[in-house]
JSON list of C-alpha atoms in Angstrom, two decimals:
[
{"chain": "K", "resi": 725, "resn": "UNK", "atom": "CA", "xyz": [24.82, -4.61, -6.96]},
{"chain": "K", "resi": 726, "resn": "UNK", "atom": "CA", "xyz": [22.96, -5.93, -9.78]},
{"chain": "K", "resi": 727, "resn": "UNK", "atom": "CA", "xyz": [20.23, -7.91, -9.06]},
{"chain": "K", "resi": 728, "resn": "UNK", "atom": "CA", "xyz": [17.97, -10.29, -11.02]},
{"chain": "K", "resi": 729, "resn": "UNK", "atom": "CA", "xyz": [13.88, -9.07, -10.40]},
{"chain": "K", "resi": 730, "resn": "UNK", "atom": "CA", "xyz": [12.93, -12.77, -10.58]},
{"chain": "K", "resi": 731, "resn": "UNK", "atom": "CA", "xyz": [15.07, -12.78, -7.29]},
{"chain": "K", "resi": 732, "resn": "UNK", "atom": "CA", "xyz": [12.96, -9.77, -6.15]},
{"chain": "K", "resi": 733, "resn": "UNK", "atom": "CA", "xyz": [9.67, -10.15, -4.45]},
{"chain": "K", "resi": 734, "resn": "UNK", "atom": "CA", "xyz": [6.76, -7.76, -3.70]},
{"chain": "K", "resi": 735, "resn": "UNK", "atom": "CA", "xyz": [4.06, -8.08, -0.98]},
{"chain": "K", "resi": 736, "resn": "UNK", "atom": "CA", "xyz": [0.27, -6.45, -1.40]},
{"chain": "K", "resi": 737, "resn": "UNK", "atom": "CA", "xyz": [-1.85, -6.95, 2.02]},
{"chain": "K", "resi": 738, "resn": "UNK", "atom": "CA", "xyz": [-4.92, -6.66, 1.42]},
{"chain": "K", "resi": 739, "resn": "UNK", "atom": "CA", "xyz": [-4.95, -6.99, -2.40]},
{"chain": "K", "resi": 740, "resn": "UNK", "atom": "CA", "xyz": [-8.44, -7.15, -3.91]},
{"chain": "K", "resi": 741, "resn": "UNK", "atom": "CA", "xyz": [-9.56, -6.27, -7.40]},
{"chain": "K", "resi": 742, "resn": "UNK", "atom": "CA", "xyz": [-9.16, -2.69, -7.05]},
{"chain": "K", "resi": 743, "resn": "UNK", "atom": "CA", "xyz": [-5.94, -0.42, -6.90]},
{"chain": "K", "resi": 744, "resn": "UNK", "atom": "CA", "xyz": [-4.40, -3.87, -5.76]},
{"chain": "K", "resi": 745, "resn": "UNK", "atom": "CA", "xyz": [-4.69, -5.06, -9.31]},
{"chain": "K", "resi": 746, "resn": "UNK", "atom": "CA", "xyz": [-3.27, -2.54, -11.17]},
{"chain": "K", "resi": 747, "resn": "UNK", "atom": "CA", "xyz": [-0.54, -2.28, -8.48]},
{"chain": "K", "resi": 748, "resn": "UNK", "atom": "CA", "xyz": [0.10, -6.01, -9.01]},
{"chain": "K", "resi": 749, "resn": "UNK", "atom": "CA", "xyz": [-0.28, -5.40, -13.05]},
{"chain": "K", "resi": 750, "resn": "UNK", "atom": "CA", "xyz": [2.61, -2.85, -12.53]},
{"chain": "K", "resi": 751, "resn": "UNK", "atom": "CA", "xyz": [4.85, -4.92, -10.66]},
{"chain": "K", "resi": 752, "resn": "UNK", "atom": "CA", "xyz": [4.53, -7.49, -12.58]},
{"chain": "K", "resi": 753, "resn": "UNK", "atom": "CA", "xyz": [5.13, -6.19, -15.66]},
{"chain": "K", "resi": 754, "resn": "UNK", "atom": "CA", "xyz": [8.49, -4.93, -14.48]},
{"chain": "K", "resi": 755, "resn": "UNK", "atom": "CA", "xyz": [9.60, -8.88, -13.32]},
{"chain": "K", "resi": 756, "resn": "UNK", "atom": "CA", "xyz": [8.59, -8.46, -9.71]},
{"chain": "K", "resi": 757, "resn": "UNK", "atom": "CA", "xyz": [7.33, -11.93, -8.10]},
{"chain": "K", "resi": 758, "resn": "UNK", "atom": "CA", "xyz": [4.53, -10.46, -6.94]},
{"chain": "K", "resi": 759, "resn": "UNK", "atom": "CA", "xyz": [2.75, -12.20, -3.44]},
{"chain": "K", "resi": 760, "resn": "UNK", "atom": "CA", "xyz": [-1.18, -11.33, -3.01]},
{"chain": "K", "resi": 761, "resn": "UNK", "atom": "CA", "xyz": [-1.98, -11.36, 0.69]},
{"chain": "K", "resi": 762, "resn": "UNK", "atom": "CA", "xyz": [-5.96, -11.28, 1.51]},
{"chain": "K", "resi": 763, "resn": "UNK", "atom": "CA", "xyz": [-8.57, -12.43, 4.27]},
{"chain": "K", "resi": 764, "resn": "UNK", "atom": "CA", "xyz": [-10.27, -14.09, 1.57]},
{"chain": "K", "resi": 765, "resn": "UNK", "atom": "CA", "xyz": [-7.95, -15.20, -1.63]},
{"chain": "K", "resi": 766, "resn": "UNK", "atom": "CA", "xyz": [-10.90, -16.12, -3.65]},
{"chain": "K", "resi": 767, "resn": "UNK", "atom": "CA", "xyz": [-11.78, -13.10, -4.64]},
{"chain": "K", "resi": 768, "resn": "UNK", "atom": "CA", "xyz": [-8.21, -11.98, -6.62]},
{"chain": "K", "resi": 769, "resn": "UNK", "atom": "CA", "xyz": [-7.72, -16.00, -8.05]},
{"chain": "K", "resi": 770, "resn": "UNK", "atom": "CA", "xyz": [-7.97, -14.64, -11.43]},
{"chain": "K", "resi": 771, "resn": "UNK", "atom": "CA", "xyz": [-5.98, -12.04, -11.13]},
{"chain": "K", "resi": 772, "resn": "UNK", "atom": "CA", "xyz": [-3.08, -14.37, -9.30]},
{"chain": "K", "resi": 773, "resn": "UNK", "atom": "CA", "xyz": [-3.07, -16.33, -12.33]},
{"chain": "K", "resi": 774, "resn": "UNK", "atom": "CA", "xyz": [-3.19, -12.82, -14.43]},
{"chain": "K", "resi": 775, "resn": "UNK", "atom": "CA", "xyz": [0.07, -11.33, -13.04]},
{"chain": "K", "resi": 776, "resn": "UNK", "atom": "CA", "xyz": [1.42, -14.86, -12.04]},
{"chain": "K", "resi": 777, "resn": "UNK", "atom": "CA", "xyz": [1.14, -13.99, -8.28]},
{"chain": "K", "resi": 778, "resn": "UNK", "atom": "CA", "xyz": [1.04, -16.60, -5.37]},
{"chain": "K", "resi": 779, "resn": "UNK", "atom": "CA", "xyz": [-1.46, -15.83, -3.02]},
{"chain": "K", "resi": 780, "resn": "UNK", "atom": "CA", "xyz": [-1.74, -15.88, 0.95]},
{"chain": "K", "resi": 781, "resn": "UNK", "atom": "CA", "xyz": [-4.39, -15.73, 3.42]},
{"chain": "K", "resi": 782, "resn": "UNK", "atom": "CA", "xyz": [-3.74, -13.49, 5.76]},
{"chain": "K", "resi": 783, "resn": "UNK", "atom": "CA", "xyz": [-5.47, -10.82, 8.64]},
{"chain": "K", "resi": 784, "resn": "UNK", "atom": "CA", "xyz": [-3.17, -8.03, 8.20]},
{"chain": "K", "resi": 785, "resn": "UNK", "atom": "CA", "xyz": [-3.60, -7.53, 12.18]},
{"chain": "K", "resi": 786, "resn": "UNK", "atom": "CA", "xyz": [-2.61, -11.06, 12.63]},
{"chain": "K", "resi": 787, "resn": "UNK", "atom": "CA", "xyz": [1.24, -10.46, 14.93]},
{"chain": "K", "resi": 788, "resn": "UNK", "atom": "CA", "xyz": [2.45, -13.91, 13.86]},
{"chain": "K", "resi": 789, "resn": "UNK", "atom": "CA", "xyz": [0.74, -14.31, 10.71]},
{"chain": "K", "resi": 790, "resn": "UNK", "atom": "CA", "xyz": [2.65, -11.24, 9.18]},
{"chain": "K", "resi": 791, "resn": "UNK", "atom": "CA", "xyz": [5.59, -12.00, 11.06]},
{"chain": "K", "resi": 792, "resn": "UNK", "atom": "CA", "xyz": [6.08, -15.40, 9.68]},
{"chain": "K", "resi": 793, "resn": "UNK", "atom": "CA", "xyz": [4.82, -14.33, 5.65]},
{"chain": "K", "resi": 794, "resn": "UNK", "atom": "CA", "xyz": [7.24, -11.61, 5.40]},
{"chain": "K", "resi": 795, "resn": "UNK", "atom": "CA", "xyz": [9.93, -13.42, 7.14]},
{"chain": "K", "resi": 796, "resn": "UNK", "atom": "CA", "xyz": [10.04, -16.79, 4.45]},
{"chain": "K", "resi": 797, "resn": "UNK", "atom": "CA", "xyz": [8.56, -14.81, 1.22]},
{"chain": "K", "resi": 798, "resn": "UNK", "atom": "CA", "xyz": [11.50, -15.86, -1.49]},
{"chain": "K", "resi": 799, "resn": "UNK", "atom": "CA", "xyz": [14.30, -14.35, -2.31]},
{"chain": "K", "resi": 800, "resn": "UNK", "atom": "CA", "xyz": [14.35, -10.34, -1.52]},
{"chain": "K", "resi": 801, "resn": "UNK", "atom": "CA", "xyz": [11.64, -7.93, -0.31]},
{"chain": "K", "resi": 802, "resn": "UNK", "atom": "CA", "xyz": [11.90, -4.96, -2.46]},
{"chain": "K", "resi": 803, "resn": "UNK", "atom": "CA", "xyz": [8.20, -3.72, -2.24]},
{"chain": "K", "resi": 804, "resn": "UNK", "atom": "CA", "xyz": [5.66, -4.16, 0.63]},
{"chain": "K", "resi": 805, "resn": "UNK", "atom": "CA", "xyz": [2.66, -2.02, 0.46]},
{"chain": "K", "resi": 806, "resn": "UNK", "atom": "CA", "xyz": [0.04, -1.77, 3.48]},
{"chain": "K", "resi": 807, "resn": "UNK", "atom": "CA", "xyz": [-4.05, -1.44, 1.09]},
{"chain": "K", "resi": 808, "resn": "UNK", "atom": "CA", "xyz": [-6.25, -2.76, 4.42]},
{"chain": "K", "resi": 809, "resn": "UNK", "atom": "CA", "xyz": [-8.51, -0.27, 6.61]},
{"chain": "K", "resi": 810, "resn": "UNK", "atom": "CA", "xyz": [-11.69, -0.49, 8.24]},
{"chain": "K", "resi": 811, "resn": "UNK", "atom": "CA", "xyz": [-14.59, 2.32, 8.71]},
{"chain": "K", "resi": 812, "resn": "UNK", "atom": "CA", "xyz": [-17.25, 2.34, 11.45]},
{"chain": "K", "resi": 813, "resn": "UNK", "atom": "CA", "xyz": [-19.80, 5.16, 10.80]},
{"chain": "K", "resi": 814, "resn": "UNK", "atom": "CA", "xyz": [-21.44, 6.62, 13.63]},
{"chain": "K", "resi": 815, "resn": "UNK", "atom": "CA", "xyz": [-22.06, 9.51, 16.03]},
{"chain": "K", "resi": 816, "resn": "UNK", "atom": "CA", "xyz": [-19.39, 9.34, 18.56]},
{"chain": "K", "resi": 817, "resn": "UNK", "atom": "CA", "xyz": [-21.59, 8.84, 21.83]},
{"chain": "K", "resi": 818, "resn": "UNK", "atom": "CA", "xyz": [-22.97, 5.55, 19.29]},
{"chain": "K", "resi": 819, "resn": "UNK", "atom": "CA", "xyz": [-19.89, 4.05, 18.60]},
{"chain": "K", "resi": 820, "resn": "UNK", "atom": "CA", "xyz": [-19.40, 0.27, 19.54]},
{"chain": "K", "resi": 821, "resn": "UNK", "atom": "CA", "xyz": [-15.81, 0.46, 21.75]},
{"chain": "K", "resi": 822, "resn": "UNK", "atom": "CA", "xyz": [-15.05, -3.21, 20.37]},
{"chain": "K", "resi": 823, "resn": "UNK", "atom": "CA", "xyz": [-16.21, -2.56, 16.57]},
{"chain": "K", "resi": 824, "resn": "UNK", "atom": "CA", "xyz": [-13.50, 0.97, 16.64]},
{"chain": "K", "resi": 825, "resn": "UNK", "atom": "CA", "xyz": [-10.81, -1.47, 18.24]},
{"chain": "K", "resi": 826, "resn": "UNK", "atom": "CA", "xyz": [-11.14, -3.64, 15.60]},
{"chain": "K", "resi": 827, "resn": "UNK", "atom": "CA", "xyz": [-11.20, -0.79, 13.27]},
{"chain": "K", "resi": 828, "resn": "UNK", "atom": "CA", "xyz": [-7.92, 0.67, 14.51]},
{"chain": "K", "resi": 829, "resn": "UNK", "atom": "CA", "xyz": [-6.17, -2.89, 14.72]},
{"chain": "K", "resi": 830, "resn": "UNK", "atom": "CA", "xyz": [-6.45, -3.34, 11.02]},
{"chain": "K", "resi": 831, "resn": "UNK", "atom": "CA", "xyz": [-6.21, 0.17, 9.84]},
{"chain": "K", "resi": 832, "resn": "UNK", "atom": "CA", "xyz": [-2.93, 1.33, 12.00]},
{"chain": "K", "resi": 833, "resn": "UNK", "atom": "CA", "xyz": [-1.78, -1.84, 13.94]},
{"chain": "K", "resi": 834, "resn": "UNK", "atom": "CA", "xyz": [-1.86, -4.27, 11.02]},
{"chain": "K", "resi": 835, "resn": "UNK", "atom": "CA", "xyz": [0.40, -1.40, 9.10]},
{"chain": "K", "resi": 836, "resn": "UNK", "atom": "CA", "xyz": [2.82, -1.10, 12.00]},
{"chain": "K", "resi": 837, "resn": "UNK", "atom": "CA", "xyz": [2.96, -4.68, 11.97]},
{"chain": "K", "resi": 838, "resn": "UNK", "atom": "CA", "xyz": [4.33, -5.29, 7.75]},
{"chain": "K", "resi": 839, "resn": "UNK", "atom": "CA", "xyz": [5.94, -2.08, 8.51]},
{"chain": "K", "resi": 840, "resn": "UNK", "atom": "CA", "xyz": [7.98, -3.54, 10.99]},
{"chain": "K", "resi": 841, "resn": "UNK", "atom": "CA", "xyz": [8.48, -7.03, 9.29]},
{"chain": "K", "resi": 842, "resn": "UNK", "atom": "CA", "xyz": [9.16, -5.64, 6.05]},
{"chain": "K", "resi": 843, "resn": "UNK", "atom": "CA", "xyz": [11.78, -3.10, 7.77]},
{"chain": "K", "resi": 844, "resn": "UNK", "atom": "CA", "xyz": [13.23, -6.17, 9.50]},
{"chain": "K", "resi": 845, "resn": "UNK", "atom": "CA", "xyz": [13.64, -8.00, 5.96]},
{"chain": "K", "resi": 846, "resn": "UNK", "atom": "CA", "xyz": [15.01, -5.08, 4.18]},
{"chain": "K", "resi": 847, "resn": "UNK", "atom": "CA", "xyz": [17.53, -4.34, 6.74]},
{"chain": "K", "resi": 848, "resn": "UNK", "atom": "CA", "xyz": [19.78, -7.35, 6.25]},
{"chain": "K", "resi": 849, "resn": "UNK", "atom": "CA", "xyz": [19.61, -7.59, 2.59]},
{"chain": "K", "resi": 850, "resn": "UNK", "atom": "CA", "xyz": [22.21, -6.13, -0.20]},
{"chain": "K", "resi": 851, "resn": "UNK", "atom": "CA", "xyz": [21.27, -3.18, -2.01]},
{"chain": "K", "resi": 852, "resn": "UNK", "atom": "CA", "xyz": [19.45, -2.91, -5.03]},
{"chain": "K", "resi": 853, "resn": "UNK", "atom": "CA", "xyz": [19.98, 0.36, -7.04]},
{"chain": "K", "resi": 854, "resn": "UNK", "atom": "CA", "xyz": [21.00, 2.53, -4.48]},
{"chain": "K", "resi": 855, "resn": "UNK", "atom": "CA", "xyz": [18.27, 1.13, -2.00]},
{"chain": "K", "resi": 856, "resn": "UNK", "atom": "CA", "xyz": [17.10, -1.76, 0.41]},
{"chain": "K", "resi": 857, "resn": "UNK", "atom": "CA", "xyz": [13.35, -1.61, -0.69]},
{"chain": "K", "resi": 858, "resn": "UNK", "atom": "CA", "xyz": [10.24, 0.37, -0.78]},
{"chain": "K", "resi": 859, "resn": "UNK", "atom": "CA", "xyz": [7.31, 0.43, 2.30]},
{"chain": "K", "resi": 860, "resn": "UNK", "atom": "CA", "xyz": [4.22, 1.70, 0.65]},
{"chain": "K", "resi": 861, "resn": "UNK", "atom": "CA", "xyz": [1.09, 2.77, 2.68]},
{"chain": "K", "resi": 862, "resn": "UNK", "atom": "CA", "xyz": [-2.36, 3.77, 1.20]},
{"chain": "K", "resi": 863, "resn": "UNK", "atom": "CA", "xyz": [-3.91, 6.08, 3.58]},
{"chain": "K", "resi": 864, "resn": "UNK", "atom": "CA", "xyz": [-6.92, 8.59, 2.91]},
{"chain": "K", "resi": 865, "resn": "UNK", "atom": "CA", "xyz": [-7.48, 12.49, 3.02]},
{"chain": "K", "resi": 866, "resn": "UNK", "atom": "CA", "xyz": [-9.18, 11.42, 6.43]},
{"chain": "K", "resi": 867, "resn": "UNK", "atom": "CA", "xyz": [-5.69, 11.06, 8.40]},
{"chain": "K", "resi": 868, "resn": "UNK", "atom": "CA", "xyz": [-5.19, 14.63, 7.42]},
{"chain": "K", "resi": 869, "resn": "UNK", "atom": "CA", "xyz": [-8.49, 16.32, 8.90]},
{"chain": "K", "resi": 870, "resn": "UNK", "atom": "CA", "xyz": [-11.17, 14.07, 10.43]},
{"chain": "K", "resi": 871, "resn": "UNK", "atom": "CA", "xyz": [-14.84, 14.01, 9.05]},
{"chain": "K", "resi": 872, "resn": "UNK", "atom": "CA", "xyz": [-17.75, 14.05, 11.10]},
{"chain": "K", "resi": 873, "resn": "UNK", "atom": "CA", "xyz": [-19.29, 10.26, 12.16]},
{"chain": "K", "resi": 874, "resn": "UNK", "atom": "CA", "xyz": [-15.70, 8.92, 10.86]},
{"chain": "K", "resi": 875, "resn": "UNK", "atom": "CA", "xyz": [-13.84, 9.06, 14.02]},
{"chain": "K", "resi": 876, "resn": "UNK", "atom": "CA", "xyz": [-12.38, 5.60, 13.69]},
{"chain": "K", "resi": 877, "resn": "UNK", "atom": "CA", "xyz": [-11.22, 5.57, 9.93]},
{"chain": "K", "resi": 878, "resn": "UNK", "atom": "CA", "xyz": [-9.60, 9.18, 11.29]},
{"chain": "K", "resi": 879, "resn": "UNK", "atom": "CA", "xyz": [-8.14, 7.56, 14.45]},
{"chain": "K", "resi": 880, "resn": "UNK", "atom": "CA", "xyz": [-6.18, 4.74, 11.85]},
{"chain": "K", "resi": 881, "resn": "UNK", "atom": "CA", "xyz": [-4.97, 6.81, 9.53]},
{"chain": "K", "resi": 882, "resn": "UNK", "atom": "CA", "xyz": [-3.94, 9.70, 11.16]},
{"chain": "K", "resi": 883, "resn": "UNK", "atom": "CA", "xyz": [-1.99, 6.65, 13.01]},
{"chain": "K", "resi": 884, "resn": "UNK", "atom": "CA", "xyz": [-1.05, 5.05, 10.01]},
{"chain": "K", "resi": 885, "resn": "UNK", "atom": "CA", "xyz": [0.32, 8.60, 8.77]},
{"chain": "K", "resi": 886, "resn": "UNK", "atom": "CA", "xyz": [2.65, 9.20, 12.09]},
{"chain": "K", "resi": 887, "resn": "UNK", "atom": "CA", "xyz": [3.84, 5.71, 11.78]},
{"chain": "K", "resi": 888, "resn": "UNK", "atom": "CA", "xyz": [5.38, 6.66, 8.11]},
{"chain": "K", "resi": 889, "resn": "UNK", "atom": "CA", "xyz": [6.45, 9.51, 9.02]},
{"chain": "K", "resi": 890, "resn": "UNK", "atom": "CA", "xyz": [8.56, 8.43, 12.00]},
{"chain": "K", "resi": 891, "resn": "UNK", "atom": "CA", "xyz": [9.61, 5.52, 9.81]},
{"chain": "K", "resi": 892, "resn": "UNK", "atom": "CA", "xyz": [10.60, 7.39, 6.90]},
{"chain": "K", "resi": 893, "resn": "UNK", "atom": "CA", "xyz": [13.01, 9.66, 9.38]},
{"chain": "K", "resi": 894, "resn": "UNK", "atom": "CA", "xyz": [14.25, 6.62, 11.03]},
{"chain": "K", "resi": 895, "resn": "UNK", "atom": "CA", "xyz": [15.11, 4.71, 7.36]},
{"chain": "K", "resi": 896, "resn": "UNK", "atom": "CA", "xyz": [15.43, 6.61, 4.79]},
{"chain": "K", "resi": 897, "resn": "UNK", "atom": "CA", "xyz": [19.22, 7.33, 5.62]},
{"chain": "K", "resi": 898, "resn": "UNK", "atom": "CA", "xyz": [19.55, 3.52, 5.68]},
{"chain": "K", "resi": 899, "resn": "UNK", "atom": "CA", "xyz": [18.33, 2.80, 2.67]},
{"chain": "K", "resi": 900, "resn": "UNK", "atom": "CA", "xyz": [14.62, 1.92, 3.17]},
{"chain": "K", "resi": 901, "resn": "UNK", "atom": "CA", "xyz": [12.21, 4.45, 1.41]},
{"chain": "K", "resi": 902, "resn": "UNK", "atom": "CA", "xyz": [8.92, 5.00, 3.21]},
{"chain": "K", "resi": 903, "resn": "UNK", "atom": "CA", "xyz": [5.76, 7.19, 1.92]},
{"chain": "K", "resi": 904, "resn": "UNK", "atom": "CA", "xyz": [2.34, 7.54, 3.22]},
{"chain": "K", "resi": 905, "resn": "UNK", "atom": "CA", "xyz": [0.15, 8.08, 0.10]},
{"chain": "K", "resi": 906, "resn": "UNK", "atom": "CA", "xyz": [-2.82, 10.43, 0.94]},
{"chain": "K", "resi": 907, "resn": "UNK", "atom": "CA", "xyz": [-5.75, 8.90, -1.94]},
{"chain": "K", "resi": 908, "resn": "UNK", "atom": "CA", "xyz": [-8.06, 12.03, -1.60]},
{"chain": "K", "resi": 909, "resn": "UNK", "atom": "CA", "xyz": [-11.26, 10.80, -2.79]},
{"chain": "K", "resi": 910, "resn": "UNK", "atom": "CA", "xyz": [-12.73, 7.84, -4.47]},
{"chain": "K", "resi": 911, "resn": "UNK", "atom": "CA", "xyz": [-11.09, 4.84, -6.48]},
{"chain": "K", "resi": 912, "resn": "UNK", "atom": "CA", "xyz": [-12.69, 4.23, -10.06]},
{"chain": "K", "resi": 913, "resn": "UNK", "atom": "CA", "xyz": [-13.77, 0.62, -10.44]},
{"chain": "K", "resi": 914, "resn": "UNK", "atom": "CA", "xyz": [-10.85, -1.45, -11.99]},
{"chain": "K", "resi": 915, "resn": "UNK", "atom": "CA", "xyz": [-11.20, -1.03, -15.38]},
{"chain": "K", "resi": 916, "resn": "UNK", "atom": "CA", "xyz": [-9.17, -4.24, -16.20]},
{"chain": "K", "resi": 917, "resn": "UNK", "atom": "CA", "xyz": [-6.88, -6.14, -18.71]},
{"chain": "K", "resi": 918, "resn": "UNK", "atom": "CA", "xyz": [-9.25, -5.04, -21.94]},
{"chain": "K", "resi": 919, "resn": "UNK", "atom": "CA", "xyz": [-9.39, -1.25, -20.99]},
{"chain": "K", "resi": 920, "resn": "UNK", "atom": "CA", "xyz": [-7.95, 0.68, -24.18]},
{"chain": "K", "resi": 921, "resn": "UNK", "atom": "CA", "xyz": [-7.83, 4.43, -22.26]},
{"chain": "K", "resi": 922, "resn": "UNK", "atom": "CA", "xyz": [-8.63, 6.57, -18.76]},
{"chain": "K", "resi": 923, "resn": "UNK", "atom": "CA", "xyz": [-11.69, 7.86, -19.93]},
{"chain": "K", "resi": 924, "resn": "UNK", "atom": "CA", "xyz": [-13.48, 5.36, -19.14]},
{"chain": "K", "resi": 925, "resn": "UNK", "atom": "CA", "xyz": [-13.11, 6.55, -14.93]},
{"chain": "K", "resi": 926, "resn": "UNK", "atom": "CA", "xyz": [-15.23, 9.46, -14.23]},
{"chain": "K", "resi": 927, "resn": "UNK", "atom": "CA", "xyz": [-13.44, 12.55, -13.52]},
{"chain": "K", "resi": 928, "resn": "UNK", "atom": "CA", "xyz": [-15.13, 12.96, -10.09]},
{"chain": "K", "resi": 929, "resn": "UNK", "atom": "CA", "xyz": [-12.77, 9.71, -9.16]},
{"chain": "K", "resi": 930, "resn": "UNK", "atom": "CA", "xyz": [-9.04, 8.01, -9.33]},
{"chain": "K", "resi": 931, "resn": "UNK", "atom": "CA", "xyz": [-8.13, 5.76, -11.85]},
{"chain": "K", "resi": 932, "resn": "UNK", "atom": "CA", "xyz": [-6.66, 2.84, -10.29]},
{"chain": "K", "resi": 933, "resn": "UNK", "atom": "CA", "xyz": [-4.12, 2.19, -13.10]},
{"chain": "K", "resi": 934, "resn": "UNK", "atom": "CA", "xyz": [-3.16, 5.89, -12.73]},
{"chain": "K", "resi": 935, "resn": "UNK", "atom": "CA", "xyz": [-2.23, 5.91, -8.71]},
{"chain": "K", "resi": 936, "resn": "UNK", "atom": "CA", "xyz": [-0.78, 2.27, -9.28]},
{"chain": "K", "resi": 937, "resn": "UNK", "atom": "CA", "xyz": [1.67, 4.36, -11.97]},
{"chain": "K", "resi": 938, "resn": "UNK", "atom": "CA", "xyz": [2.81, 6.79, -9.51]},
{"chain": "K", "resi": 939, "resn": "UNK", "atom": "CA", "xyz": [3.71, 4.13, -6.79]},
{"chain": "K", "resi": 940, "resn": "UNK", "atom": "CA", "xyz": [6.02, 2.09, -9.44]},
{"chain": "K", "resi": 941, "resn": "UNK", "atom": "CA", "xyz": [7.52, 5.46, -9.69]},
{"chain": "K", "resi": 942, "resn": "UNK", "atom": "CA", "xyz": [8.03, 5.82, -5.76]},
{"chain": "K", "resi": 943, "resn": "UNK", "atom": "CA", "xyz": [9.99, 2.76, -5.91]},
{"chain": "K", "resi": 944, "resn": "UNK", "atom": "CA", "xyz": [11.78, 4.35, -8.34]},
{"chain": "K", "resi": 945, "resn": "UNK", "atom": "CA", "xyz": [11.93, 7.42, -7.67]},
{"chain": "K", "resi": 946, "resn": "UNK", "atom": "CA", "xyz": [15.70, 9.16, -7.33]},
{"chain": "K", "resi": 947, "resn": "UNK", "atom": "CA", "xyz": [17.02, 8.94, -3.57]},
{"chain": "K", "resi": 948, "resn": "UNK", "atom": "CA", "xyz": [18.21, 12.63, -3.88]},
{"chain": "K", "resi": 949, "resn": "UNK", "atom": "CA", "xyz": [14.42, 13.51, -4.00]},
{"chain": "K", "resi": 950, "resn": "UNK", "atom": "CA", "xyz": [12.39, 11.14, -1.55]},
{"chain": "K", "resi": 951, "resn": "UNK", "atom": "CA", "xyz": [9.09, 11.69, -0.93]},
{"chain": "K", "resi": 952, "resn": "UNK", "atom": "CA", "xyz": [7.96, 10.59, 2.27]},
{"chain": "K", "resi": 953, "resn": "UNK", "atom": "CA", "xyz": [4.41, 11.64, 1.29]},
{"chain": "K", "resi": 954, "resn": "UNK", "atom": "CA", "xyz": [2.10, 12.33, -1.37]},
{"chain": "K", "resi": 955, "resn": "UNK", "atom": "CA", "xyz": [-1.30, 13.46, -2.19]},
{"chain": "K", "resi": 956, "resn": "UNK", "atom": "CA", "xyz": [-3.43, 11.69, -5.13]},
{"chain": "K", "resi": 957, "resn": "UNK", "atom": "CA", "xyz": [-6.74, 13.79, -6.07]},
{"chain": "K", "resi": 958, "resn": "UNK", "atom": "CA", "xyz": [-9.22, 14.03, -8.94]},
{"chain": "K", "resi": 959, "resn": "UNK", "atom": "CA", "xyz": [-7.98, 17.13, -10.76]},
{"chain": "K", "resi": 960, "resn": "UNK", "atom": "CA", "xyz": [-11.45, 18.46, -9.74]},
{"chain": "K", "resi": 961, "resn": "UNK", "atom": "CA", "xyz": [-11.63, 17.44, -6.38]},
{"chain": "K", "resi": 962, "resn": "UNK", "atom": "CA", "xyz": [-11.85, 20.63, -4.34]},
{"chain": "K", "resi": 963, "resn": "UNK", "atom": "CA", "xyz": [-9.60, 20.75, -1.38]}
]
């Protein structure tokens, strides 16, 4: 079925000025109606009125808060991608037990939680080339291998990383494409709307315009081929 993008919507929570913004450039620039969701809106006003993007405020590990934003976003949910997570560096035997709760809600509860409402959404909707939609979640080289006095960013996102992966088996063959992207390493500042080339991000780091690229191409990527993960490094990040 052929569908109209300024019928299709996509969902960022937590969008700030970073990889959010050149996700949300991408998006819409291909006629996505793109919906900002953030603790604090305030920060990404500019770039709302940049990409024409309504905003939300919203605690990704909020249960009914999600719930209720995914359920009544217009039209249909063809992108939702999962940005929040929370560190608390520490030696173990240090660690405050509430402060890693907290940690794990929004790293790996608040992404089972649009992971769920976006599946929910997508489910009863017509196709769209070949698909339903497109769950996105950032994650980190730390849910692959844990670093030491990081034992709470490990403990969401190796969580985060199990919860794509047993998504993607359970909806990919319905039409819902799922990937975990593993960013290994750090984000380059946003380089924003005047930036004329890459070089400007040191090669030590990501260029958020770069990994924003290759997630517009997981939405579209072919269904024969799926990823249900990929890794994003520096090309001279040793690994």
């Amino acid at each position: 079925m052929t569908e109209d993008k300024s019928n299709s919507s996509a969902l960022i929570v937590g969008a700030g000025t970073g990889l959010s913004a050149s996700f949300a450039r991408e998006l819409s620039r291909a006629g996505y109606s793109v919906h900002l969701a953030a603790r604090d809106p305030s920060d990404i006003i500019d770039l709302a009125e940049e990409t024409s993007a309504t905003l939300h405020q919203l605690d990704g590990a909020d249960i009914d808060g999600v719930a209720d934003l995914v359920a009544n976003l217009p039209g249909n949910l063809r992108v939702a991608c999962y940005n929040p997570s929370a560190r608390q560096r520490g030696p173990i035997a240090d660690l405050d037990p509430d402060t890693v709760r907290k940690a794990v809600e929004i790293t790996a509860f608040g992404a089972f939680l649009l992971g769920q409402a976006a599946a929910r959404r997508m489910l009863i909707q017509e196709p769209q080339n070949d698909r339903l939609g497109t769950i996105l979640f950032t994650g980190a080289s730390a849910g692959v291998k844990g670093f030491p006095l990081s034992a709470p960013f490990a403990m969401g996102k190796f969580a985060q990383r199990g919860l794509a992966q047993s998504m993607s088996r359970e909806l990919h063959p319905k039409g819902i494409h799922v990937v975990w992207i593993n960013i290994d390493g750090g984000i380059g500042k946003d380089v924003g709307t005047e930036r004329s080339d890459d070089r400007r991000i040191p090669d030590s780091m990501l260029n958020p315009d770069a990994i924003a690229r290759e997630y517009m191409h997981l939405i579209y990527q072919d269904r024969s081929t799926w990823s249900d993960e990929l890794t994003l490094r520096p090309w001279v990040e040793k690994f």
